[in-house]
Coordinates of C-alpha atoms and ligand atoms in Angstrom, one line a residue:
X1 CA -5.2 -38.0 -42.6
X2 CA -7.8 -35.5 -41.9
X3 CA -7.7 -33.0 -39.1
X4 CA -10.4 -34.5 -37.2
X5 CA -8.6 -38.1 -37.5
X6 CA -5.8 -36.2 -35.9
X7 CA -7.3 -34.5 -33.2
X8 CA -9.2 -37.6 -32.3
X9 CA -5.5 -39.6 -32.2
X10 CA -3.8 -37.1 -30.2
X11 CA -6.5 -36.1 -27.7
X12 CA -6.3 -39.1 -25.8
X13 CA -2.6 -38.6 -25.7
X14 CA -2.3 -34.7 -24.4
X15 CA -5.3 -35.9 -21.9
X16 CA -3.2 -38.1 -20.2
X17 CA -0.3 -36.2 -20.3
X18 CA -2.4 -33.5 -18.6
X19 CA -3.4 -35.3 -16.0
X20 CA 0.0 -36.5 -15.5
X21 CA 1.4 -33.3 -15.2
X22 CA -1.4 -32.4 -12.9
X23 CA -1.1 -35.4 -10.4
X24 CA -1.0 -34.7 -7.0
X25 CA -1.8 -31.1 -7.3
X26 CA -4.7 -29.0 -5.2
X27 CA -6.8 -27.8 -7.5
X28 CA -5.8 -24.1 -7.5
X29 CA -2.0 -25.0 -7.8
X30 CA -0.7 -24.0 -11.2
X31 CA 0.1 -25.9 -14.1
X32 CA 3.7 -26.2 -15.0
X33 CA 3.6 -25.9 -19.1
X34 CA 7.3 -26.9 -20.8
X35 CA 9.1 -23.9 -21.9
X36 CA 6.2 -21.5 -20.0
X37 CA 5.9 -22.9 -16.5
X38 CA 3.1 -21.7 -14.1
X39 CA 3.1 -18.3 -16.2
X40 CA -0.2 -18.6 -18.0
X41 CA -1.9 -19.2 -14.7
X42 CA -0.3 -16.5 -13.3
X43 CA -1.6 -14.2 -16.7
X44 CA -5.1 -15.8 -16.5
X45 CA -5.3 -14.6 -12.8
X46 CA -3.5 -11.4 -13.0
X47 CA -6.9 -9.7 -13.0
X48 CA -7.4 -11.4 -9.2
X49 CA -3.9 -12.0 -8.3
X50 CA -3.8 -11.6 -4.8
X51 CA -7.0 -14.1 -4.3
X52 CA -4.7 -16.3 -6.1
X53 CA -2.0 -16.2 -4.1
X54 CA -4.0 -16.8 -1.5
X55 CA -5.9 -19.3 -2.5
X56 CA -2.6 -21.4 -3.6
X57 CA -0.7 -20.6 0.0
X58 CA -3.9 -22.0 1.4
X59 CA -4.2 -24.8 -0.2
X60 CA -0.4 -25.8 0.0
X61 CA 0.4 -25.1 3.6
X62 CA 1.5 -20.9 3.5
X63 CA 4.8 -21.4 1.1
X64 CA 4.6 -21.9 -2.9
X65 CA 7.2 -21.9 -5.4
X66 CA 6.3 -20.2 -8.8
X67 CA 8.2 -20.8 -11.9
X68 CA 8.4 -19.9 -15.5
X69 CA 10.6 -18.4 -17.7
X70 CA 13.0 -16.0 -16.4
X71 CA 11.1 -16.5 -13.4
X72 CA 11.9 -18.5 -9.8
X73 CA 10.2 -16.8 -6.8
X74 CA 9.2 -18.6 -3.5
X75 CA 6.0 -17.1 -2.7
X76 CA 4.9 -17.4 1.1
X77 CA 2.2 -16.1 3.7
X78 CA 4.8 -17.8 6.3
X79 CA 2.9 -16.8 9.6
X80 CA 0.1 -19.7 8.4
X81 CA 3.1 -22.5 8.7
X82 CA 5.6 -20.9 10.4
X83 CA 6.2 -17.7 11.6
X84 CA 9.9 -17.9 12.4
X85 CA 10.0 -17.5 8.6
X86 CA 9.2 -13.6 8.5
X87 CA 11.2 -13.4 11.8
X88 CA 13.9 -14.7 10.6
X89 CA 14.0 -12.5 7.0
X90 CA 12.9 -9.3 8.5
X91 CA 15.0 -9.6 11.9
X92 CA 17.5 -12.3 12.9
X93 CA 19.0 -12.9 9.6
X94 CA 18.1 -9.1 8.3
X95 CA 21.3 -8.1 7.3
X96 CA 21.6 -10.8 4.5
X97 CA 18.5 -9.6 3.2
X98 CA 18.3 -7.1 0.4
X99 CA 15.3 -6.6 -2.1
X100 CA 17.3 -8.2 -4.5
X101 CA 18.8 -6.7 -8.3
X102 CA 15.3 -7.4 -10.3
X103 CA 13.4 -5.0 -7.7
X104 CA 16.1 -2.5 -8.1
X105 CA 15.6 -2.8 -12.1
X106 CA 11.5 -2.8 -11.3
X107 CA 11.5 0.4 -9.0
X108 CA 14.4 2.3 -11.1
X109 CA 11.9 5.3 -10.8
X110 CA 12.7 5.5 -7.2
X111 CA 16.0 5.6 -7.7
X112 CA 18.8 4.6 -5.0
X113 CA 16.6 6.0 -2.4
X114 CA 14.5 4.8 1.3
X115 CA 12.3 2.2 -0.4
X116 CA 14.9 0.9 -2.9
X117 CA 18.1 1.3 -0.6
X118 CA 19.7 -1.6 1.6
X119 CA 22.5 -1.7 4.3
X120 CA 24.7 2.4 4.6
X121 CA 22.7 4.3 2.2
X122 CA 19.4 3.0 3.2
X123 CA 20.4 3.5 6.9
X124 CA 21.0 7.0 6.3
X125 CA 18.0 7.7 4.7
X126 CA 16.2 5.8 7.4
X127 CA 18.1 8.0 10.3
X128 CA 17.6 11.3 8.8
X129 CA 13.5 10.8 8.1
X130 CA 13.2 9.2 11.7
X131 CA 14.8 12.5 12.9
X132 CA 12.6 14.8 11.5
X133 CA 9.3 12.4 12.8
X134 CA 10.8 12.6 16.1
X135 CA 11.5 16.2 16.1
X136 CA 9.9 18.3 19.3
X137 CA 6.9 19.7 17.7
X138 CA 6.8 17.3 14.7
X139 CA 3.1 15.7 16.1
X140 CA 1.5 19.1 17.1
X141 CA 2.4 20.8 13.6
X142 CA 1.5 17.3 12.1
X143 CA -1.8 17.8 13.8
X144 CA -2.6 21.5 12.8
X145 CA -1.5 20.8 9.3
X146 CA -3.8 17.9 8.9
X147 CA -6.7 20.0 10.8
X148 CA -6.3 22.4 8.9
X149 CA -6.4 20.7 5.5
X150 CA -9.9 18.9 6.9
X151 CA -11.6 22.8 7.1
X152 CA -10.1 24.5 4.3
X153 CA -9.8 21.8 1.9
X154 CA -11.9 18.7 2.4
X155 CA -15.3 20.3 4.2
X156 CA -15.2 22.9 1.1
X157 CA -15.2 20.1 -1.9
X158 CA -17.6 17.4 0.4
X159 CA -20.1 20.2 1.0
X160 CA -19.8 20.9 -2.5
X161 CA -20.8 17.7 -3.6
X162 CA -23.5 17.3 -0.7
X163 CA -25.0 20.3 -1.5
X164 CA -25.3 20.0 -5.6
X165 CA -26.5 16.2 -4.6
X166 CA -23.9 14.8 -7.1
X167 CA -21.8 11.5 -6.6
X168 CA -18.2 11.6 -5.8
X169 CA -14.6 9.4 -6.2
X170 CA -14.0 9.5 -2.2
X171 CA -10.3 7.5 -3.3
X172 CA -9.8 10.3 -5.8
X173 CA -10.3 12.6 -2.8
X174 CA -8.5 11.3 -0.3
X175 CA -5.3 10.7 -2.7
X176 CA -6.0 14.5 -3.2
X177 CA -5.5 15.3 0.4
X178 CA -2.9 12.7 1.4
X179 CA -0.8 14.8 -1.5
X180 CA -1.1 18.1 -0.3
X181 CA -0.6 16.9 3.3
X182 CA 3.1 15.3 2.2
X183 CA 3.6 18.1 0.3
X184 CA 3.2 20.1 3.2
X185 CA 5.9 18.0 4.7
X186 CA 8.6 17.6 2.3
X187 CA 8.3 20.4 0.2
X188 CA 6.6 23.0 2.6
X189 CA 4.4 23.7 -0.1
X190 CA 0.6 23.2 -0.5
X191 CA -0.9 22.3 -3.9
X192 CA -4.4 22.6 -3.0
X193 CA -5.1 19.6 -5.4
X194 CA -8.2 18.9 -2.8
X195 CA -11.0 22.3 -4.5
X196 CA -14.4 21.7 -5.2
X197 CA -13.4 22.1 -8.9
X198 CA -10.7 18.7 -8.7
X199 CA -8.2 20.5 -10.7
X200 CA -5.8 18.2 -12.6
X201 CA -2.6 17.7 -11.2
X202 CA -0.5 15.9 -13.7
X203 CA 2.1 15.0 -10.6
X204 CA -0.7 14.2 -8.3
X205 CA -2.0 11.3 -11.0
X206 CA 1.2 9.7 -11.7
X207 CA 1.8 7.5 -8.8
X208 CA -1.6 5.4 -10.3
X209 CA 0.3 5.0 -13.6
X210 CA 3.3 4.5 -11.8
X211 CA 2.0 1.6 -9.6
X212 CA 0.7 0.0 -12.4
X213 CA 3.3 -0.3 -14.8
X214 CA 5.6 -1.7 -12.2
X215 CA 3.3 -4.5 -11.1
X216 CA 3.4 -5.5 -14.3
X217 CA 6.9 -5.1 -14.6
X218 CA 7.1 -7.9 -12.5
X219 CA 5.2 -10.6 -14.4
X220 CA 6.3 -9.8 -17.9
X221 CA 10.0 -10.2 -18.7
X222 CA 12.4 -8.1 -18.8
X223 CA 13.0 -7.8 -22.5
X224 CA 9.7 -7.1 -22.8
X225 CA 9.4 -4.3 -21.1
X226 CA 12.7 -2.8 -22.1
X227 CA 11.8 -3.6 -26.0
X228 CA 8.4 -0.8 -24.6
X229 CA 10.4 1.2 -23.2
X230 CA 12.7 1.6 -26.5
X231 CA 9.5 1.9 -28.6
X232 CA 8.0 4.5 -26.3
X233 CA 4.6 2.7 -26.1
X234 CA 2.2 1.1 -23.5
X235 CA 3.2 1.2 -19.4
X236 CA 6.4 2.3 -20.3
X237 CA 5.3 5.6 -22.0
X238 CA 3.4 6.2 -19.0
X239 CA 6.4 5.7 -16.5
X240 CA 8.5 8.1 -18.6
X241 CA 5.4 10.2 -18.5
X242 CA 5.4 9.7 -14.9
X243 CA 8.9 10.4 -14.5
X244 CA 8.3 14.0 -16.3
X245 CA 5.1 15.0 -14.1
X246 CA 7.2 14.2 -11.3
X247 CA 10.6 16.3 -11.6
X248 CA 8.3 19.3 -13.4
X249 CA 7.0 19.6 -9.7
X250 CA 9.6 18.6 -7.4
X251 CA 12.4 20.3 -9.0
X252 CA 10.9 23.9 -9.0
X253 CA 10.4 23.4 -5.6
X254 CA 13.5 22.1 -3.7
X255 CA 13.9 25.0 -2.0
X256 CA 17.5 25.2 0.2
X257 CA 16.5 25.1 3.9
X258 CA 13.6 23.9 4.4
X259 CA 11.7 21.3 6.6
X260 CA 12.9 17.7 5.8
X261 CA 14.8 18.6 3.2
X262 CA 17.2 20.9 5.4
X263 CA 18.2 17.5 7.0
X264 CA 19.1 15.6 3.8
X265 CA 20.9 18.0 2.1
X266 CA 23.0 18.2 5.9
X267 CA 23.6 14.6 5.1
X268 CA 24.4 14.7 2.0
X269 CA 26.8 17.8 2.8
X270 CA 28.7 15.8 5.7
X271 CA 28.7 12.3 4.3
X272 CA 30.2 13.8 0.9
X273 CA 28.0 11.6 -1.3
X274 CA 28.3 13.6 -4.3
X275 CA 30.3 11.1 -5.8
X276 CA 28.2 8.0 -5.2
X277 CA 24.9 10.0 -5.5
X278 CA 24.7 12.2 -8.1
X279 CA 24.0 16.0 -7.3
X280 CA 22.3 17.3 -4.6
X281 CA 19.1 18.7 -6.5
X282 CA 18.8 14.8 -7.5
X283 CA 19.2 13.6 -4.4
X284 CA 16.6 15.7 -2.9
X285 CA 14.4 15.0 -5.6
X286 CA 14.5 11.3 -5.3
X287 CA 14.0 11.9 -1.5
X288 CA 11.0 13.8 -1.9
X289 CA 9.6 11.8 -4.2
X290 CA 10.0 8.4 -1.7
X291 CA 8.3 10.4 0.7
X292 CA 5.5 11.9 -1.3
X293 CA 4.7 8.2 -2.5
X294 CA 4.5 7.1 0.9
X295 CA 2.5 9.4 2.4
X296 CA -0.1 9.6 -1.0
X297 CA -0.8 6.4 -1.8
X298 CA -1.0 4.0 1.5
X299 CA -2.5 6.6 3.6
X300 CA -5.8 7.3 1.0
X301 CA -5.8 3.3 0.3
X302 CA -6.4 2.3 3.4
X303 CA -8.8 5.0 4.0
X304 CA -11.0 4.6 0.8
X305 CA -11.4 0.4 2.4
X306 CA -12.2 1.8 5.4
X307 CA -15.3 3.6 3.8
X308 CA -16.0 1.0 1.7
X309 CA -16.1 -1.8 4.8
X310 CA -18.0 0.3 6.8
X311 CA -20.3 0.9 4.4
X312 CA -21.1 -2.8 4.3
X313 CA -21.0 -3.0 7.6
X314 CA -23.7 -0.3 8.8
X315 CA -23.7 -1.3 12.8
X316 CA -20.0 -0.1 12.9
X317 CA -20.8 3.6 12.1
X318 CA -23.6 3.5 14.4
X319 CA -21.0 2.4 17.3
X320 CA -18.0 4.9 16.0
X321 CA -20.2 7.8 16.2
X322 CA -21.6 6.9 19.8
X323 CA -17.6 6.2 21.1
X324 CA -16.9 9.3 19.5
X325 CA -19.8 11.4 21.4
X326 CA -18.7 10.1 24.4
X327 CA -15.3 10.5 24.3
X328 CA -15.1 14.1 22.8
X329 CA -17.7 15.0 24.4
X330 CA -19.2 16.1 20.7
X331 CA -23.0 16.0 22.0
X332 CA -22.3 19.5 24.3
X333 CA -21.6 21.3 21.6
X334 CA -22.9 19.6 18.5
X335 CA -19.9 20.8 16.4
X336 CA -17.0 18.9 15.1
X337 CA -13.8 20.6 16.0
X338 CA -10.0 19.9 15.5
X339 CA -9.0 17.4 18.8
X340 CA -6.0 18.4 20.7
X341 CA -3.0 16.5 21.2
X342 CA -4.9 14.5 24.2
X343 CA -8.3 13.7 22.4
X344 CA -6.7 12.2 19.7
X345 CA -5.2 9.9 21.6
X346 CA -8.5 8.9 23.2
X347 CA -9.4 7.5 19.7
X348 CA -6.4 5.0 19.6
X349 CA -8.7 3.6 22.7
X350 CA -11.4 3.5 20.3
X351 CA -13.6 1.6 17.6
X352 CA -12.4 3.7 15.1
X353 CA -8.5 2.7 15.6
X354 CA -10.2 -1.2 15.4
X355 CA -12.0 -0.3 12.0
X356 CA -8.6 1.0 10.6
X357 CA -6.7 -2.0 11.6
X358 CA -9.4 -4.0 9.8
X359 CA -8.9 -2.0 6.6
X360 CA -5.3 -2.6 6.9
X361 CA -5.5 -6.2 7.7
X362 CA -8.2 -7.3 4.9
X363 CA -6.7 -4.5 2.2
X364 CA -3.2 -3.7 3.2
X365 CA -2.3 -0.9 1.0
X366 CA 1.1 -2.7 0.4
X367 CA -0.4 -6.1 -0.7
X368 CA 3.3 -7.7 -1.0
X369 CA 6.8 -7.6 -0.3
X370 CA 10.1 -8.6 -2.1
X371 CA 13.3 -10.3 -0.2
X372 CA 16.2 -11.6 -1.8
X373 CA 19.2 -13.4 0.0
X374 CA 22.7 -12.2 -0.1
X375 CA 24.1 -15.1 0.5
X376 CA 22.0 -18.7 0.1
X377 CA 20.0 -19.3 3.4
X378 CA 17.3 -21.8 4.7
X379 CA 14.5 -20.2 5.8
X380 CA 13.0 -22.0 9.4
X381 CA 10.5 -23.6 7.2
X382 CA 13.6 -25.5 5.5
X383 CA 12.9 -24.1 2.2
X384 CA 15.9 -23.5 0.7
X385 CA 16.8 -19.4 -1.0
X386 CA 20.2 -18.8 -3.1
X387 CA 20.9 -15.6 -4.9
X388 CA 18.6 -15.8 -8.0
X389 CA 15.5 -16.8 -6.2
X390 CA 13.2 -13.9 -4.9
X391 CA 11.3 -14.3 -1.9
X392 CA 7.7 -12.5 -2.2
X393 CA 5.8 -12.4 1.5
X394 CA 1.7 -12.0 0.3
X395 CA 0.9 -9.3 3.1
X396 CA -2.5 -9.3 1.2
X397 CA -2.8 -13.7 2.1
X398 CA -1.6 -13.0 5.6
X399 CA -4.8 -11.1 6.7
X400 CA -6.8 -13.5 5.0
X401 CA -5.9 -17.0 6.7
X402 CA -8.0 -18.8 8.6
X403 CA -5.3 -20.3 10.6
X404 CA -4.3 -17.0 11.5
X405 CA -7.5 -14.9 12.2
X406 CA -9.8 -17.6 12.9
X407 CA -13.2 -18.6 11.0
X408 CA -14.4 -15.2 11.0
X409 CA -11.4 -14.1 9.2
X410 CA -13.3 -12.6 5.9
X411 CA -15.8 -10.3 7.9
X412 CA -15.3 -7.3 9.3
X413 CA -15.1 -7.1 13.1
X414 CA -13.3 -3.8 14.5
X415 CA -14.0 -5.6 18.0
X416 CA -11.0 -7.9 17.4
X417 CA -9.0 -5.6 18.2
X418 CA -10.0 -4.7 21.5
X419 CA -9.4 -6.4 24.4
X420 CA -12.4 -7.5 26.9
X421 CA -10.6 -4.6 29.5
X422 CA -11.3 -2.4 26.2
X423 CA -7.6 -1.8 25.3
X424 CA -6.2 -2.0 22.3
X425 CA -4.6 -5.5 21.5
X426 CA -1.8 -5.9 20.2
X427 CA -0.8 -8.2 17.4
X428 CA 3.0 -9.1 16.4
X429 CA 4.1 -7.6 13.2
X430 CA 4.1 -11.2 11.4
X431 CA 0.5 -11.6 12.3
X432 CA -0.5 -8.4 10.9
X433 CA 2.5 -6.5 8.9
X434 CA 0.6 -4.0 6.8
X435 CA 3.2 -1.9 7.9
X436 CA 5.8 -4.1 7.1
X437 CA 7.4 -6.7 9.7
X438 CA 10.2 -6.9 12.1
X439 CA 11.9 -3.9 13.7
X440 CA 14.8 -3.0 11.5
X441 CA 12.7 -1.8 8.4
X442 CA 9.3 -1.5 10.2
X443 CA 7.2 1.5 9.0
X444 CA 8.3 4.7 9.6
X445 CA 4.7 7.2 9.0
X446 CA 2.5 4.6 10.8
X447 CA 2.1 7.1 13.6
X448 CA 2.0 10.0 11.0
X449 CA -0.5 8.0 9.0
X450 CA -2.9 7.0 12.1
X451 CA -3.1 10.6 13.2
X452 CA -4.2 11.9 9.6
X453 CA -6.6 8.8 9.1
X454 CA -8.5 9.3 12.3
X455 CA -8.7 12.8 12.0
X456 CA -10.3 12.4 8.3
X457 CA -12.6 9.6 9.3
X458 CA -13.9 11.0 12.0
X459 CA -14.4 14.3 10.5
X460 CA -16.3 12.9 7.6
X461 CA -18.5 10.3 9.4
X462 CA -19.8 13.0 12.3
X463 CA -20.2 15.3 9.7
X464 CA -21.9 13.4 6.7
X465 CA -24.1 9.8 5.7
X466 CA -22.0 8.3 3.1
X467 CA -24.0 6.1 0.8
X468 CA -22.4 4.0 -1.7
X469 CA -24.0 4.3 -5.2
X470 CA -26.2 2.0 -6.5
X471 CA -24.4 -0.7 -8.5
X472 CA -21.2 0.9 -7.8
X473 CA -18.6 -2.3 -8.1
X474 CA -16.2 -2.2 -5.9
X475 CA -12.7 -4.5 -6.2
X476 CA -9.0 -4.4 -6.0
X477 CA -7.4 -2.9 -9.2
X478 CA -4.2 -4.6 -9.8
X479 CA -1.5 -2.4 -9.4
X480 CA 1.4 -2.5 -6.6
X481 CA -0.7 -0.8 -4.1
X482 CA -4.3 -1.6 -3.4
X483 CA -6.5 0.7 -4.8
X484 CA -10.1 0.4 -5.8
X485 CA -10.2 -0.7 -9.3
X486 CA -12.8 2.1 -10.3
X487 CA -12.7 4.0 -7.3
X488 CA -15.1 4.7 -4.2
X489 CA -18.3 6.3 -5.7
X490 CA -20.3 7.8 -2.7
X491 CA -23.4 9.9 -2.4
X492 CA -23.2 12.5 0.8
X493 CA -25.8 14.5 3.1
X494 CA -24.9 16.4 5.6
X495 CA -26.0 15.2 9.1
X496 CA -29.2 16.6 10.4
X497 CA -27.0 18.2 14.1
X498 CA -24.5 20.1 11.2
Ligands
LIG1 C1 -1.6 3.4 6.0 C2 -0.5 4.0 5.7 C3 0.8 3.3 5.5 C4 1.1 2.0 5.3 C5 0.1 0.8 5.3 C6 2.5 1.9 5.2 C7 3.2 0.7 5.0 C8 4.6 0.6 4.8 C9 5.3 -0.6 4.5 C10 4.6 -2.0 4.2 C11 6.6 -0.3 4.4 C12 7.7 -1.3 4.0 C13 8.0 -1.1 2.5 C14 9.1 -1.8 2.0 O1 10.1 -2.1 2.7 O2 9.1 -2.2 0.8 C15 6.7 1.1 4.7 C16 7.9 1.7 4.7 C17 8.0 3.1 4.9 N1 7.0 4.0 5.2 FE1 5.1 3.5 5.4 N2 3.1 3.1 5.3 C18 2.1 4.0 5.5 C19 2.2 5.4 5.6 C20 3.4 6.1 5.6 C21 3.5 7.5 5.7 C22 2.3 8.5 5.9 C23 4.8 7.8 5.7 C24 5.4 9.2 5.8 C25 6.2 9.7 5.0 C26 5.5 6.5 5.5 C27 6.9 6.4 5.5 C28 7.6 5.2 5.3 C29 9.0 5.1 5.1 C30 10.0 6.3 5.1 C31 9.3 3.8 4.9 C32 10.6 3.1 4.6 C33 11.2 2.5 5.9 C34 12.5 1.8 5.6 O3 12.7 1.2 4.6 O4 13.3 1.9 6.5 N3 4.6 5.5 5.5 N4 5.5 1.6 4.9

């Protein structure tokens, strides 16, 4: 028989038995292949994953299983179906919560530490960094050091670029100064990454490679990337990369004594966790590097959106710049200058806090979340979770339902998030959990975080008109935070009252 014969015989057959598979799906669900499952919808869509995700949870009422091989995950934006769902993982039933074994093989570069840790390690580590946040002058050294960074850092590299009338990466400068300020807190030690001449910080780089290896670490399987990691090639040269960059500049400078570290090492001391946690110079590094990853990544993610929303939106910098003449009284004496401890809290009152939100809420710089029962549970929905089956909450769908923000949920509308008495509103964690949800494991730098967004926002819009450049593309890269694919390329001039 010839080949076209054949095809013509067995057309009709896999035609039907395509459409059978198929019946009574929405038309973004996934196929599920024999042998493959939903995976090659997930790989044809791993380019826009989290529009996927959406798109599906939309479609099939907030809750979604995925399978393929090696692979069982109940995906879910809960809050669009039932809320009680993400209460009841990230609160009432907490404690049988962990992130489950396959995150703890994903994020081995973490090591045991805050973001990988559950139950008496994790509440150590959670103890000893609230300390240190609470600590007496822990918000006015917080907001000198971030000051500071603003005038002898940032103003020197943007009037650089203003000046020489060259584009710049705003993302690649903002992870520049989200480093050095963590630095500055964990380490005590400043690496002036952020100079007009952008020098290259091999550490400083590594949390991109890092976050992109691991996301896709979680949709290839495991002997896949193990079989890279044996052969030295691909993602997993650049994690071990990574992993060098990273203890060539955190080892060198653990230095006995000092800042947060002081605290840890008085943990580790008392609690004698030598045994269960390796030495103390490992310990600390792994600390330090938790926190450093924190305060690099979300921090300058959220800020680069922020830019980039505001950019396409021109009336809101118009009306940030007014609420912040008025408020700081900037128009007396037509110079930007640090805020105290008072004026900065005039700007939670303000636009500008709104704007942030938005970024967070449309582009939240942790896009999703893994949960993993200890024992089996039914979550309030009535799905049902054992052991093997991961539970990944879409923080990235959750800003993005219409059920939950209304028609108007794609634009960009800082004024949802003030009240008609002009207060900030307030929106429950499951609503709006860029900052993770429920109380337990909430966020610890979100205060830390606003007070070094708002300083660098304002700064930079009273000071300069940021203009994106032409044909410029801007769109989520996908990686395990959510960073602008190819960055945020900007053109600056300096205001005509600097
Ligand atoms: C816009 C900026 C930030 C966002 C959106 C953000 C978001 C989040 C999210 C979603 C989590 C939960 C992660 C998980 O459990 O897997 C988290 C945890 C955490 N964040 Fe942030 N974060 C930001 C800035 C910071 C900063 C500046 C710090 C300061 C060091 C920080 C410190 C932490 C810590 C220590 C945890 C772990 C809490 C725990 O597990 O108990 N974050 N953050």
């Amino acid at each position: 028989m010839a080949t076209y014969e054949f095809v013509l015989m067995i057309a009709p057959v896999l035609l039907v038995w395509y459409f059978a598979i198929r019946r009574g799906k929405k038309p973004s669900e996934p196929t599920t292949w024999p042998v493959l499952g939903m995976l090659p919808a997930v790989l044809l869509n791993l380019h826009r994953v989290h529009d996927y995700a959406t798109e599906v949870l939309t479609e099939c009422g907030g809750t979604y299983r995925v399978v393929g091989p090696r692979m069982d995950m109940l995906f879910t934006s809960a809050p669009a179906c039932d809320p009680a769902n993400i209460h009841h993982v990230f609160s009432r039933n907490f404690s049988n919560y962990s992130k489950g074994p396959e995150f703890h093989k994903i994020f081995d570069i973490f090591s045991d530490d805050i973001f990988r840790a559950y139950f008496e390690l994790w509440e150590i580590h959670r103890k000893t960094t609230l300390a240190q946040l609470m600590h007496g002058d822990f918000n006015a050294n917080l907001q000198r050091n971030v000051w500071h960074k603003v005038d002898t850092g940032l103003f020197p590299v943007l009037d650089h670029f203003s000046g020489a009338r060259t584009d710049l990466d705003l993302q690649d400068i903002f992870q520049r100064l989200a480093f050095d300020n963590i630095c500055k807190f964990v380490l005590d030690y400043d690496p002036c990454s952020l100079r007009p001449d952008l020098p290259f910080l091999p550490c400083e780089k590594a949390f991109s490679a890092v976050m992109e290896a691991l996301l896709h670490r979680h949709v290839f399987p495991e002997w896949m990337w193990k079989l890279q990691k044996w052969l030295n090639v691909s993602d997993e040269r650049n994690l071990a990369k990574a992993a060098v960059a990273f203890d060539d500049f955190i080892y060198p400078r653990i230095i006995s004594g000092v800042n947060v570290l002081k605290a840890f090492e008085k943990v580790y001391r008392e609690r004698n966790m030598a045994s269960s946690n390796g030495s103390l110079r490992d310990f600390l590094k792994d600390t330090s590097l938790n926190l450093m990853f924190a305060g690099r990544d979300l921090t300058s993610t959220c800020l680069t959106w922020l830019f980039w929303l505001v950019s396409q939106n021109p009336a809101s910098e118009t009306k940030i710049l007014e609420e912040m003449e008025a408020e700081l009284r900037l128009k007396e004496d037509k110079k930007f200058r640090f805020f105290s401890a008072q004026e900065s809290h005039k700007l939670v009152e303000m636009y500008l806090h709104g704007a942030l939100c938005e970024s967070l809420r449309l582009f939240p710089p942790v896009a999703l979340e893994h949960k993993a029962p200890v024992r089996p549970d039914i979550l309030s929905s009535g799905h049902h979770l054992h052991g093997d089956k991961k539970l990944i909450i879409s923080f990235y769908s959750v800003g993005r339902m219409e059920s939950v923000w209304g028609k108007d949920y794609l634009e960009f509308k800082p004024e949802r998030w003030i009240s008609p008495s002009g207060k900030i509103k307030y929106e429950p964690s499951y609503k709006f959990p860029a900052f993770s949800a429920g109380r337990p494991r909430t966020c610890l730098g979100k205060e830390m975080a606003f007070v070094q967004m708002k300083t660098v926002a304002a700064a930079i819009l009273y000071r300069y008109m940021v203009r994106l450049v032409e044909g410029h593309r801007v769109s989520p890269r996908v990686l395990i935070t959510l960073q602008a694919r190819d960055g945020l390329k900007v053109l600056l001039s300096k205001r005509n009252w600097i």
